[in-house]
Amino acid sequence: MDSSVVTLRDASVADVGGIAAVHVAAWKETYTGLVPEGILAALSVADREARWRRILADPHAGGTSVCVACDGERIVGFASCGGQRDAGLRTLGFDAEISALYLLQSHQRQGIGTAMMRHMAAELAGRDHAAAALWVLRENRAARAFYARLGGEVVGEREEVRPEARLMELAYGWRRLGHME
């Protein structure tokens, strides 16, 4: 990652618009052909802004940490993490989760995603979490390869049933947060 151009920092409520725009754009870039078009067409920056405003208005209430990747002043990616919400993954010893990691395609393969994952791992370790997991669409081969390169192992599978589709997801886990290579 060229740190003179792209920087990571903790997100604030002022970043809601940029995070929401990246969230929608990254979904459309990444999931076209992987999820039904209706799901992508229904995405709304305004809806995502409302969601992220709630999260960032009081991040400590939900235990969520959010960082943004900025190219100059422009947000090009974000990641979030917190305590594990999935009971099955908690039972397997994954007490934390990476709940989101999105980066615009124009900024992928530059080390930014890896830096965001390491930032989230350090944040979780600083909160005394030992292990983390995340969910990814089974068909998202690029993301799966990325998580595997960082040392993640498939530790679970689930089916997310939506009115438009049944989506298969895999959980990738790291038993030791300091080992995201």
mmCIF file of C-alpha atoms in Angstrom:
data_model
loop_
_atom_site.group_PDB
_atom_site.id
_atom_site.type_symbol
_atom_site.label_atom_id
_atom_site.label_comp_id
_atom_site.label_asym_id
_atom_site.label_seq_id
_atom_site.Cartn_x
_atom_site.Cartn_y
_atom_site.Cartn_z
ATOM 1 C CA MET A 1 0.000 0.000 0.000
ATOM 2 C CA ASP A 2 1.360 3.437 -0.914
ATOM 3 C CA SER A 3 0.755 5.108 2.438
ATOM 4 C CA SER A 4 1.499 8.536 0.960
ATOM 5 C CA VAL A 5 -1.707 8.235 -1.084
ATOM 6 C CA VAL A 6 -4.071 5.899 0.779
ATOM 7 C CA THR A 7 -4.447 6.182 4.548
ATOM 8 C CA LEU A 8 -6.505 4.296 7.120
ATOM 9 C CA ARG A 9 -8.247 6.016 9.982
ATOM 10 C CA ASP A 10 -11.104 5.444 12.383
ATOM 11 C CA ALA A 11 -14.458 6.407 10.892
ATOM 12 C CA SER A 12 -16.734 9.099 12.293
ATOM 13 C CA VAL A 13 -20.322 10.155 11.667
ATOM 14 C CA ALA A 14 -18.967 12.663 9.145
ATOM 15 C CA ASP A 15 -17.921 9.687 6.972
ATOM 16 C CA VAL A 16 -21.420 8.204 6.632
ATOM 17 C CA GLY A 17 -21.976 9.471 3.085
ATOM 18 C CA GLY A 18 -18.648 8.165 1.812
ATOM 19 C CA ILE A 19 -19.047 4.798 3.517
ATOM 20 C CA ALA A 20 -22.571 4.384 2.132
ATOM 21 C CA ALA A 21 -21.452 5.276 -1.392
ATOM 22 C CA VAL A 22 -18.595 2.758 -1.253
ATOM 23 C CA HIS A 23 -20.912 0.129 0.251
ATOM 24 C CA VAL A 24 -23.359 0.369 -2.663
ATOM 25 C CA ALA A 25 -20.705 0.735 -5.372
ATOM 26 C CA ALA A 26 -18.662 -2.197 -4.050
ATOM 27 C CA TRP A 27 -21.747 -4.427 -3.911
ATOM 28 C CA LYS A 28 -22.545 -3.588 -7.531
ATOM 29 C CA GLU A 29 -18.938 -4.122 -8.643
ATOM 30 C CA THR A 30 -18.480 -7.348 -6.712
ATOM 31 C CA TYR A 31 -21.820 -9.114 -6.741
ATOM 32 C CA THR A 32 -23.034 -8.545 -10.314
ATOM 33 C CA GLY A 33 -23.552 -12.055 -11.636
ATOM 34 C CA LEU A 34 -23.303 -13.568 -8.147
ATOM 35 C CA VAL A 35 -26.624 -12.379 -6.725
ATOM 36 C CA PRO A 36 -29.924 -11.650 -8.484
ATOM 37 C CA GLU A 37 -30.079 -8.260 -10.195
ATOM 38 C CA GLY A 38 -33.108 -7.331 -8.063
ATOM 39 C CA ILE A 39 -30.989 -7.355 -4.914
ATOM 40 C CA LEU A 40 -28.461 -4.984 -6.502
ATOM 41 C CA ALA A 41 -31.152 -2.746 -7.992
ATOM 42 C CA ALA A 42 -32.751 -2.338 -4.563
ATOM 43 C CA LEU A 43 -29.549 -0.987 -2.995
ATOM 44 C CA SER A 44 -29.791 2.608 -1.879
ATOM 45 C CA VAL A 45 -27.103 4.977 -0.663
ATOM 46 C CA ALA A 46 -29.741 6.669 1.525
ATOM 47 C CA ASP A 47 -30.607 3.357 3.213
ATOM 48 C CA ARG A 48 -26.927 2.586 3.804
ATOM 49 C CA GLU A 49 -26.366 6.099 5.162
ATOM 50 C CA ALA A 50 -29.125 5.541 7.725
ATOM 51 C CA ARG A 51 -27.596 2.208 8.746
ATOM 52 C CA TRP A 52 -24.065 3.578 9.118
ATOM 53 C CA ARG A 53 -25.304 6.704 10.896
ATOM 54 C CA ARG A 54 -26.891 4.468 13.572
ATOM 55 C CA ILE A 55 -23.697 2.450 13.919
ATOM 56 C CA LEU A 56 -21.344 5.429 14.034
ATOM 57 C CA ALA A 57 -23.551 7.636 16.226
ATOM 58 C CA ASP A 58 -22.669 5.437 19.192
ATOM 59 C CA PRO A 59 -20.129 2.805 18.120
ATOM 60 C CA HIS A 60 -19.400 1.740 21.691
ATOM 61 C CA ALA A 61 -23.040 0.814 22.313
ATOM 62 C CA GLY A 62 -22.836 -1.939 19.699
ATOM 63 C CA GLY A 63 -19.146 -2.630 20.198
ATOM 64 C CA THR A 64 -18.478 -1.914 16.521
ATOM 65 C CA SER A 65 -15.244 -0.423 15.242
ATOM 66 C CA VAL A 66 -15.149 1.037 11.727
ATOM 67 C CA CYS A 67 -12.151 2.227 9.751
ATOM 68 C CA VAL A 68 -12.047 3.932 6.384
ATOM 69 C CA ALA A 69 -9.426 3.845 3.642
ATOM 70 C CA CYS A 70 -8.981 7.290 2.113
ATOM 71 C CA ASP A 71 -7.316 8.228 -1.155
ATOM 72 C CA GLY A 72 -6.677 11.851 -0.325
ATOM 73 C CA GLU A 73 -10.016 13.011 1.070
ATOM 74 C CA ARG A 74 -12.072 10.380 -0.811
ATOM 75 C CA ILE A 75 -13.216 7.226 0.990
ATOM 76 C CA VAL A 76 -12.400 4.227 -1.206
ATOM 77 C CA GLY A 77 -12.984 1.430 1.293
ATOM 78 C CA PHE A 78 -14.071 0.582 4.802
ATOM 79 C CA ALA A 79 -14.062 -2.255 7.278
ATOM 80 C CA SER A 80 -15.923 -2.962 10.498
ATOM 81 C CA CYS A 81 -15.510 -5.409 13.333
ATOM 82 C CA GLY A 82 -16.858 -6.265 16.755
ATOM 83 C CA GLY A 83 -17.974 -9.103 18.950
ATOM 84 C CA GLN A 84 -19.137 -12.291 17.247
ATOM 85 C CA ARG A 85 -22.874 -12.252 16.524
ATOM 86 C CA ASP A 86 -23.101 -15.815 15.174
ATOM 87 C CA ALA A 87 -23.724 -18.307 17.994
ATOM 88 C CA GLY A 88 -22.298 -21.214 15.994
ATOM 89 C CA LEU A 89 -19.035 -19.412 15.333
ATOM 90 C CA ARG A 90 -18.837 -18.346 18.996
ATOM 91 C CA THR A 91 -19.200 -22.019 19.946
ATOM 92 C CA LEU A 92 -16.243 -22.803 17.671
ATOM 93 C CA GLY A 93 -14.132 -20.280 19.591
ATOM 94 C CA PHE A 94 -14.415 -17.266 17.281
ATOM 95 C CA ASP A 95 -15.310 -14.550 19.760
ATOM 96 C CA ALA A 96 -15.026 -11.692 17.242
ATOM 97 C CA GLU A 97 -16.038 -10.959 13.685
ATOM 98 C CA ILE A 98 -15.048 -8.846 10.744
ATOM 99 C CA SER A 99 -18.551 -7.695 9.842
ATOM 100 C CA ALA A 100 -17.681 -5.781 6.666
ATOM 101 C CA LEU A 101 -14.742 -5.244 4.333
ATOM 102 C CA TYR A 102 -15.387 -3.347 1.122
ATOM 103 C CA LEU A 103 -12.906 -1.725 -1.226
ATOM 104 C CA LEU A 104 -13.591 -0.196 -4.631
ATOM 105 C CA GLN A 105 -12.146 -2.284 -7.453
ATOM 106 C CA SER A 106 -10.003 0.666 -8.556
ATOM 107 C CA HIS A 107 -8.068 0.330 -5.288
ATOM 108 C CA GLN A 108 -7.845 -3.449 -4.995
ATOM 109 C CA ARG A 109 -4.612 -5.425 -5.277
ATOM 110 C CA GLN A 110 -2.578 -2.591 -3.748
ATOM 111 C CA GLY A 111 -2.331 -3.912 -0.187
ATOM 112 C CA ILE A 112 -5.181 -1.747 1.124
ATOM 113 C CA GLY A 113 -7.504 -4.668 1.899
ATOM 114 C CA THR A 114 -4.700 -6.440 3.743
ATOM 115 C CA ALA A 115 -3.977 -3.275 5.724
ATOM 116 C CA MET A 116 -7.661 -2.957 6.648
ATOM 117 C CA MET A 117 -7.805 -6.598 7.777
ATOM 118 C CA ARG A 118 -4.701 -6.133 9.927
ATOM 119 C CA HIS A 119 -6.150 -2.926 11.357
ATOM 120 C CA MET A 120 -9.337 -4.788 12.329
ATOM 121 C CA ALA A 121 -7.310 -7.655 13.816
ATOM 122 C CA ALA A 122 -5.305 -5.207 15.941
ATOM 123 C CA GLU A 123 -8.512 -3.458 17.041
ATOM 124 C CA LEU A 124 -10.064 -6.766 18.094
ATOM 125 C CA ALA A 125 -6.909 -7.956 19.849
ATOM 126 C CA GLY A 126 -6.852 -4.636 21.724
ATOM 127 C CA ARG A 127 -10.313 -5.497 23.011
ATOM 128 C CA ASP A 128 -9.042 -8.871 24.279
ATOM 129 C CA HIS A 129 -10.597 -10.936 21.493
ATOM 130 C CA ALA A 130 -8.674 -14.060 20.597
ATOM 131 C CA ALA A 131 -10.073 -15.231 17.255
ATOM 132 C CA ALA A 132 -12.222 -13.796 14.478
ATOM 133 C CA ALA A 133 -14.328 -15.018 11.596
ATOM 134 C CA LEU A 134 -16.280 -13.479 8.748
ATOM 135 C CA TRP A 135 -18.894 -14.563 6.213
ATOM 136 C CA VAL A 136 -18.372 -14.418 2.442
ATOM 137 C CA LEU A 137 -20.494 -15.564 -0.482
ATOM 138 C CA ARG A 138 -19.340 -19.007 -1.604
ATOM 139 C CA GLU A 139 -19.318 -17.816 -5.233
ATOM 140 C CA ASN A 140 -17.088 -14.816 -4.460
ATOM 141 C CA ARG A 141 -13.891 -16.574 -5.467
ATOM 142 C CA ALA A 142 -11.720 -13.447 -5.433
ATOM 143 C CA ALA A 143 -12.619 -12.627 -1.818
ATOM 144 C CA ARG A 144 -12.206 -16.260 -0.782
ATOM 145 C CA ALA A 145 -8.712 -16.342 -2.313
ATOM 146 C CA PHE A 146 -7.875 -13.080 -0.511
ATOM 147 C CA TYR A 147 -8.973 -14.438 2.876
ATOM 148 C CA ALA A 148 -7.101 -17.704 2.274
ATOM 149 C CA ARG A 149 -3.914 -15.748 1.431
ATOM 150 C CA LEU A 150 -4.296 -13.998 4.796
ATOM 151 C CA GLY A 151 -4.364 -17.386 6.530
ATOM 152 C CA GLY A 152 -8.128 -17.724 6.913
ATOM 153 C CA GLU A 153 -9.600 -21.210 6.937
ATOM 154 C CA VAL A 154 -13.144 -22.256 6.076
ATOM 155 C CA VAL A 155 -14.804 -22.972 9.428
ATOM 156 C CA GLY A 156 -18.508 -22.907 8.593
ATOM 157 C CA GLU A 157 -21.209 -22.726 5.977
ATOM 158 C CA ARG A 158 -24.724 -21.335 5.961
ATOM 159 C CA GLU A 159 -27.565 -20.566 3.641
ATOM 160 C CA GLU A 160 -29.057 -17.085 3.710
ATOM 161 C CA VAL A 161 -32.632 -17.219 2.481
ATOM 162 C CA ARG A 162 -33.955 -14.022 0.931
ATOM 163 C CA PRO A 163 -37.176 -13.531 -1.001
ATOM 164 C CA GLU A 164 -35.119 -13.164 -4.208
ATOM 165 C CA ALA A 165 -32.616 -15.971 -3.690
ATOM 166 C CA ARG A 166 -30.870 -18.482 -1.493
ATOM 167 C CA LEU A 167 -27.287 -17.398 -0.979
ATOM 168 C CA MET A 168 -24.617 -19.799 0.216
ATOM 169 C CA GLU A 169 -21.987 -18.305 2.500
ATOM 170 C CA LEU A 170 -18.759 -19.661 3.925
ATOM 171 C CA ALA A 171 -17.175 -18.555 7.189
ATOM 172 C CA TYR A 172 -13.442 -17.910 7.161
ATOM 173 C CA GLY A 173 -11.752 -17.903 10.533
ATOM 174 C CA TRP A 174 -8.474 -16.943 12.138
ATOM 175 C CA ARG A 175 -7.764 -18.680 15.446
ATOM 176 C CA ARG A 176 -5.023 -16.184 16.287
ATOM 177 C CA LEU A 177 -5.651 -12.570 15.329
ATOM 178 C CA GLY A 178 -1.967 -11.760 14.924
ATOM 179 C CA HIS A 179 -1.634 -14.299 12.137
ATOM 180 C CA MET A 180 -3.239 -12.491 9.217
ATOM 181 C CA GLU A 181 -0.235 -12.771 6.943
#
